[in-house]
Coordinates of C-alpha atoms and ligand atoms in Angstrom, one line a residue:
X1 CA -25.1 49.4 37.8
X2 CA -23.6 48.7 41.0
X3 CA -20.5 50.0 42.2
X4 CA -17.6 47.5 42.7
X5 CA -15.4 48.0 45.5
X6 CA -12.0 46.9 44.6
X7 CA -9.2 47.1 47.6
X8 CA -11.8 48.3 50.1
X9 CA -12.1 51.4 48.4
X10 CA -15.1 52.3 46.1
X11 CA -15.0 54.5 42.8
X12 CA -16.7 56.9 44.6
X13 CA -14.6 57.8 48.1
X14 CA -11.2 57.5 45.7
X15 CA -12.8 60.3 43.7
X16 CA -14.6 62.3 47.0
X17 CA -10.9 61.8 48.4
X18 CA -8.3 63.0 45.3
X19 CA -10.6 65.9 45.3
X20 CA -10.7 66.6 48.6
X21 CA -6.9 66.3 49.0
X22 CA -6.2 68.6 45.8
X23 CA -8.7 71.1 46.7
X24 CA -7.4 71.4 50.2
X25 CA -3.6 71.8 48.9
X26 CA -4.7 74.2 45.9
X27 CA -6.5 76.5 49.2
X28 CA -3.2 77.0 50.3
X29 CA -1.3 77.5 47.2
X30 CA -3.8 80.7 46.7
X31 CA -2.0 83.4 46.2
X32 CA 0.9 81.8 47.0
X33 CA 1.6 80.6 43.0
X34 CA 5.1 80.8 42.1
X35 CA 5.4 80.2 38.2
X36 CA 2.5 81.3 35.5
X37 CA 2.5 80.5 31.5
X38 CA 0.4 80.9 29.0
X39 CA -1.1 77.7 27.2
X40 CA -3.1 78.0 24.2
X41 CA -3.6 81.7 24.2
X42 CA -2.9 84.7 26.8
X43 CA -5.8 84.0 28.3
X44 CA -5.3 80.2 28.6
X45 CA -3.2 80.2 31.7
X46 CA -1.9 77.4 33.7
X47 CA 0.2 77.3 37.3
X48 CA 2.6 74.6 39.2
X49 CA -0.5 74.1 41.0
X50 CA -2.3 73.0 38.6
X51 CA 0.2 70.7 37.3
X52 CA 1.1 69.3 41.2
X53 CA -2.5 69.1 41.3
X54 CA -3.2 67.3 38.7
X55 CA -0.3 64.7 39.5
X56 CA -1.6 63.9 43.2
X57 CA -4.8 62.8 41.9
X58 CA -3.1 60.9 39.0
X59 CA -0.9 59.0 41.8
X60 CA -3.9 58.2 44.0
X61 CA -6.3 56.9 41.3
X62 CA -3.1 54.9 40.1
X63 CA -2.6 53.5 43.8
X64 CA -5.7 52.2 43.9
X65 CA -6.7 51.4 40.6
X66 CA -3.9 50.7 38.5
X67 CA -5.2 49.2 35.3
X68 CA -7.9 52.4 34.9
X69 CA -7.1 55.4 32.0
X70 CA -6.5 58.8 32.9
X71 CA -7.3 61.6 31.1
X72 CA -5.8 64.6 32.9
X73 CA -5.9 68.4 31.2
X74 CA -2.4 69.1 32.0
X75 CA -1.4 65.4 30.0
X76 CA -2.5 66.7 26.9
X77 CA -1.3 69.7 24.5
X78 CA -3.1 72.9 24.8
X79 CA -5.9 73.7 21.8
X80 CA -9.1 71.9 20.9
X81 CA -7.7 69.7 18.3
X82 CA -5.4 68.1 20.7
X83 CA -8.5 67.8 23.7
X84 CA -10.2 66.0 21.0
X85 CA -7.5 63.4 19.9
X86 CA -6.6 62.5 23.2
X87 CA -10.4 62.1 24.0
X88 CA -10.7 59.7 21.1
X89 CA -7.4 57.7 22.1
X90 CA -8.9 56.9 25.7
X91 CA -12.3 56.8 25.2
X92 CA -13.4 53.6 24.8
X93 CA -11.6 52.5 28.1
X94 CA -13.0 50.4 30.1
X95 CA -12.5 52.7 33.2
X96 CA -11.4 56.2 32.7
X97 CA -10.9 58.8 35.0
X98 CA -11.7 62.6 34.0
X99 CA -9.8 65.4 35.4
X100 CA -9.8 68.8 35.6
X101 CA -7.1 69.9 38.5
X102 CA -8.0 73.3 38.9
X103 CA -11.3 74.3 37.0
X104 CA -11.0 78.2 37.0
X105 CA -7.3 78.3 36.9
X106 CA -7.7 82.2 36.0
X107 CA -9.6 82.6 39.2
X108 CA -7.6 81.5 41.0
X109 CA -4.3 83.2 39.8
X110 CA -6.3 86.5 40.5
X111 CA -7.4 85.2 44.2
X112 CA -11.1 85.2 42.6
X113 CA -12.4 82.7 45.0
X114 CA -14.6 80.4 42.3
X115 CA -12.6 77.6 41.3
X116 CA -13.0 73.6 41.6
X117 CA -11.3 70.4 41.0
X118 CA -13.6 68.5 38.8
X119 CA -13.2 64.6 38.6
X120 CA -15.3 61.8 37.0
X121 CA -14.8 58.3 36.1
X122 CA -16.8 57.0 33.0
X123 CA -17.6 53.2 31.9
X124 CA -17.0 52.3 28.8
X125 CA -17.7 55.9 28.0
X126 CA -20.6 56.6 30.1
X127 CA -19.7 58.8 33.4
X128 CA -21.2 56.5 36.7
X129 CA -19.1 59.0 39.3
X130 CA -18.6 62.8 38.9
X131 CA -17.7 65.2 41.7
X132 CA -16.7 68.9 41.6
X133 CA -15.0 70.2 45.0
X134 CA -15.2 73.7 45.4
X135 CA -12.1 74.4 48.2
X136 CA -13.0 78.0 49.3
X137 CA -16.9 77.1 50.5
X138 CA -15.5 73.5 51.1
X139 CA -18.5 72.3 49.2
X140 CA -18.4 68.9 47.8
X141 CA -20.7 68.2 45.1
X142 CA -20.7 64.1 44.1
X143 CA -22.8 62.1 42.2
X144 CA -23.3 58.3 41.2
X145 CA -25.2 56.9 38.4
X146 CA -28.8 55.9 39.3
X147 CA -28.1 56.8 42.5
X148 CA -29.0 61.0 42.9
X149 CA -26.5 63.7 43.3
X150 CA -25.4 65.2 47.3
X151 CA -23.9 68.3 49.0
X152 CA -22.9 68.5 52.3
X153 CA -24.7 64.9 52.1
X154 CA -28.1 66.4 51.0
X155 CA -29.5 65.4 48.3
X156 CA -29.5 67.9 45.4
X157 CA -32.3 68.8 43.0
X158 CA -32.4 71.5 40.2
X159 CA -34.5 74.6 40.4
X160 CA -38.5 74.7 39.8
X161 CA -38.5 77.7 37.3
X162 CA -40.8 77.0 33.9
X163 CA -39.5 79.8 31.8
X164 CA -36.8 81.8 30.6
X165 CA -38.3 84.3 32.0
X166 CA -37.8 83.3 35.6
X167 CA -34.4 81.9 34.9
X168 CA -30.9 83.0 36.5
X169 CA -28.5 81.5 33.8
X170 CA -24.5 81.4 33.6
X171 CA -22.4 81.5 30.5
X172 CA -19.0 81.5 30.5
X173 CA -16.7 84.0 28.2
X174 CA -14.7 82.1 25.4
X175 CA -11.4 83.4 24.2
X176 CA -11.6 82.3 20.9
X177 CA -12.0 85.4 18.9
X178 CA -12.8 84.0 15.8
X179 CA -15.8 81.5 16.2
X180 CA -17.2 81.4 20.1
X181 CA -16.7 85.0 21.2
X182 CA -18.5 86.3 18.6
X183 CA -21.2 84.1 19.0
X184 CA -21.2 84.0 22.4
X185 CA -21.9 87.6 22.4
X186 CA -25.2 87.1 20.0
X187 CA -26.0 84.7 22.5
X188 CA -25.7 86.7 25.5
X189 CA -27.3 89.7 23.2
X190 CA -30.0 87.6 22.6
X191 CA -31.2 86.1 25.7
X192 CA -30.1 88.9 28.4
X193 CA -33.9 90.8 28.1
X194 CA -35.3 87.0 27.8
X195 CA -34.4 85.8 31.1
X196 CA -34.3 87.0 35.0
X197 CA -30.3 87.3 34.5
X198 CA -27.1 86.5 33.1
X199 CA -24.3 85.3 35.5
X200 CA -20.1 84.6 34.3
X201 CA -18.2 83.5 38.0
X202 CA -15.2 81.3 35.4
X203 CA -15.6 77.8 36.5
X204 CA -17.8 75.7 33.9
X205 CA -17.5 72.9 36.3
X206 CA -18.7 75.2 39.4
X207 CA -21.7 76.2 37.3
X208 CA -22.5 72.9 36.3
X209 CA -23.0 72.1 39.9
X210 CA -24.9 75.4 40.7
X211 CA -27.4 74.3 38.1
X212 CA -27.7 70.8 40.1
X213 CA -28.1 72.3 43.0
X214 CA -31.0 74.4 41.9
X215 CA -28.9 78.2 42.2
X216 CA -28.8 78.7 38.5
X217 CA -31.6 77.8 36.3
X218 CA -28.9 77.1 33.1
X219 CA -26.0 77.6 32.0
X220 CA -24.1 77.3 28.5
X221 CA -20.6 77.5 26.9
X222 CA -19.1 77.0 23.9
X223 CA -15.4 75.2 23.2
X224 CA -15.2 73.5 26.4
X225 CA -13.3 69.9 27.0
X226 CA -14.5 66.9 28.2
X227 CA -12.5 67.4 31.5
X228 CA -14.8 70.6 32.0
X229 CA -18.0 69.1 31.6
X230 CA -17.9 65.1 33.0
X231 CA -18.7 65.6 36.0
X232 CA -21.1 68.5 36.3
X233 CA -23.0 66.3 33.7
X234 CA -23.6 64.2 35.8
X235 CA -24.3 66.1 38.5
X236 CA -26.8 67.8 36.9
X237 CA -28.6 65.3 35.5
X238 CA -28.7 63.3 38.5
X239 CA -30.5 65.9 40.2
X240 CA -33.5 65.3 37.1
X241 CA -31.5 68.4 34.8
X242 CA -30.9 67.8 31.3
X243 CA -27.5 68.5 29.7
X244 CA -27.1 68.5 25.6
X245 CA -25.1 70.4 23.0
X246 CA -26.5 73.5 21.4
X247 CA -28.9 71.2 19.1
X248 CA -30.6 69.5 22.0
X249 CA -28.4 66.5 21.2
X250 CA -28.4 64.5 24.5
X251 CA -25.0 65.0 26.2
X252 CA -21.8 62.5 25.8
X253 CA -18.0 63.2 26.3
X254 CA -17.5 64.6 23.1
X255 CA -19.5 67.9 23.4
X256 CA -18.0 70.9 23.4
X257 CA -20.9 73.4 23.4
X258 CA -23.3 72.7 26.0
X259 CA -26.6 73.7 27.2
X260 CA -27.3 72.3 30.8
X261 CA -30.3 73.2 32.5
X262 CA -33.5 72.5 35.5
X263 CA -35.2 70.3 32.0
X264 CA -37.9 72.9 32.8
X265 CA -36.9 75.6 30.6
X266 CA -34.6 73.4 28.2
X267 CA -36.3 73.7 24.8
X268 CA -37.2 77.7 25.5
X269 CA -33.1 77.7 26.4
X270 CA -32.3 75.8 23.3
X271 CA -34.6 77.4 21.2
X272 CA -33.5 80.7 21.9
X273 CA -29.4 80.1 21.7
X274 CA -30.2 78.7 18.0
X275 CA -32.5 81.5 17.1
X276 CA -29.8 83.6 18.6
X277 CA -26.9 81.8 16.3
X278 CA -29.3 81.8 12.9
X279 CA -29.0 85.6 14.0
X280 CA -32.4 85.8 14.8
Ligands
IPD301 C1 -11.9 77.2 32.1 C2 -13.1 77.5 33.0 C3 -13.8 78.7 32.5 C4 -14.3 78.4 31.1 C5 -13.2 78.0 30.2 C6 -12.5 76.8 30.8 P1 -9.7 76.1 33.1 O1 -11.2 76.0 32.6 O2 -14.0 76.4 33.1 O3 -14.9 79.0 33.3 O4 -14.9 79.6 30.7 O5 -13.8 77.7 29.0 O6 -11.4 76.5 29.9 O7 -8.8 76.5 32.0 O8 -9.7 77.1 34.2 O9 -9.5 74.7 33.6
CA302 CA1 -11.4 73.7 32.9
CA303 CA1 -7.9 73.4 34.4

């Protein structure tokens, strides 16, 4: 599909802009964070900075695209049930923006320096533009539907490993104590002596784009929001990776639990998680 360019701006440099703008003004707010609450949970945390963040991106996609949906994290009520719902209200926009403000938000209230601002705009449901701008490495990760996935303007590709064996995977650590901690913990259980190792840095949309970019072989997570994963989908896929759910279903803006890896090693990954959740 090409890309229309509406007010001499194209999808693309609105979104390679916002998140270059945010990222920049989150740098200097490291640190520097003056009011913290809890969400969901104690450890679902969120900052002025993530809302101010959130709202300069919201104002920019608005200037230049007014009649486009927004689906922001900090617009919608903490919990998965409410991620869901507002997913479903928006979803069959015609344009919709995807944004995460500050992926990592835990990060960086601890001066951890992994955290991104995620942003993707889907078609009629389908994500043509996802990028995930990393502040602290100022590393820009975009990519365009049909059209290959950059870094610092090179083109990306995923890594060449065939097995688990050789694989460098991430996972990141749910806070649900009920369902995905446990499991995630069978998981890890289960595929730490399988692969090369096991890597947790808190930003599913940073490890999303480390998988594009070839310097993780996988990476999975359960409970995650479509705001976490839109972009880095992309990404990832656009550098010939293959993202699903935990079943191998092929990935849309619904899943929550998501496998994303090279394609390589996908069905080994796959296999193992499920053998790992049938507790085998
Ligand atoms: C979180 C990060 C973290 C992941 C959590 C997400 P947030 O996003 O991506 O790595 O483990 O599941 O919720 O809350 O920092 O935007
Ligand atoms: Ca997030
Ligand atoms: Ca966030």
């Amino acid at each position: 599909m090409s890309e229309p360019i509406i007010g001499g701006k194209s999808f693309t440099a609105v979104a390679i802009n916002c998140a270059a703008k945010a990222g920049e003004w989150i740098k200097t707010k490291l640190g520097n964070h003056t009011s913290l609450s809890l969400k969901y949970s104690a450890q679902d945390l969120v900052t002025e900075v993530d809302k101010g963040a959130e709202t300069m991106i919201r104002n920019l996609v608005g200037t230049h695209f007014p009649d486009h949906s927004f689906l922001g994290e900090e617009g919608v009520q903490p919990g998965p049930e409410a991620s869901t719902k507002a997913l479903q209200s928006v979803q069959d926009a015609e344009y919709l923006w995807i944004v995460d403000p500050i992926d990592g938000t835990t990060n960086f209230v601890h001066g951890f320096p992994f955290f991104s601002v995620s942003i993707a705009l889907a078609y009629r449901g389908e994500v043509i533009v996802g990028v995930v701008y990393d502040p602290m490495r100022d590393e820009l990760f975009v990519a365009e539907k049909g059209k290959g996935a950059y870094v610092r303007g090179r083109r990306m590709a995923v890594s060449g490993e065939t097995t688990l064996g050789e694989s460098l995977l991430a996972t990141g650590f749910p806070a649900d104590p009920n369902y995905a901690q446990p499991l995630n913990m069978k998981q890890l259980q289960a595929l730490a002596p399988q692969v090369r190792n096991i890597r947790s840095a808190g930003s599913a949309a940073l490890h999303m784009a480390y998988v594009a970019s070839g310097r993780l072989t996988g990476f999975w997570e359960i409970g995650l929001n479509s705001w976490d994963l839109a972009a880095g989908a992309l990404l990832v896929k656009e550098s010939g990776g293959t993202v699903t759910d935990m079943q191998g279903n092929d990935y849309h803006l619904g899943v929550r639990h998501v496998a994303a890896s090279n394609g390589r090693v996908h069905g080994e990954f796959v296999n193992a998680l499920q053998q790992a959740e049938a507790g085998g």
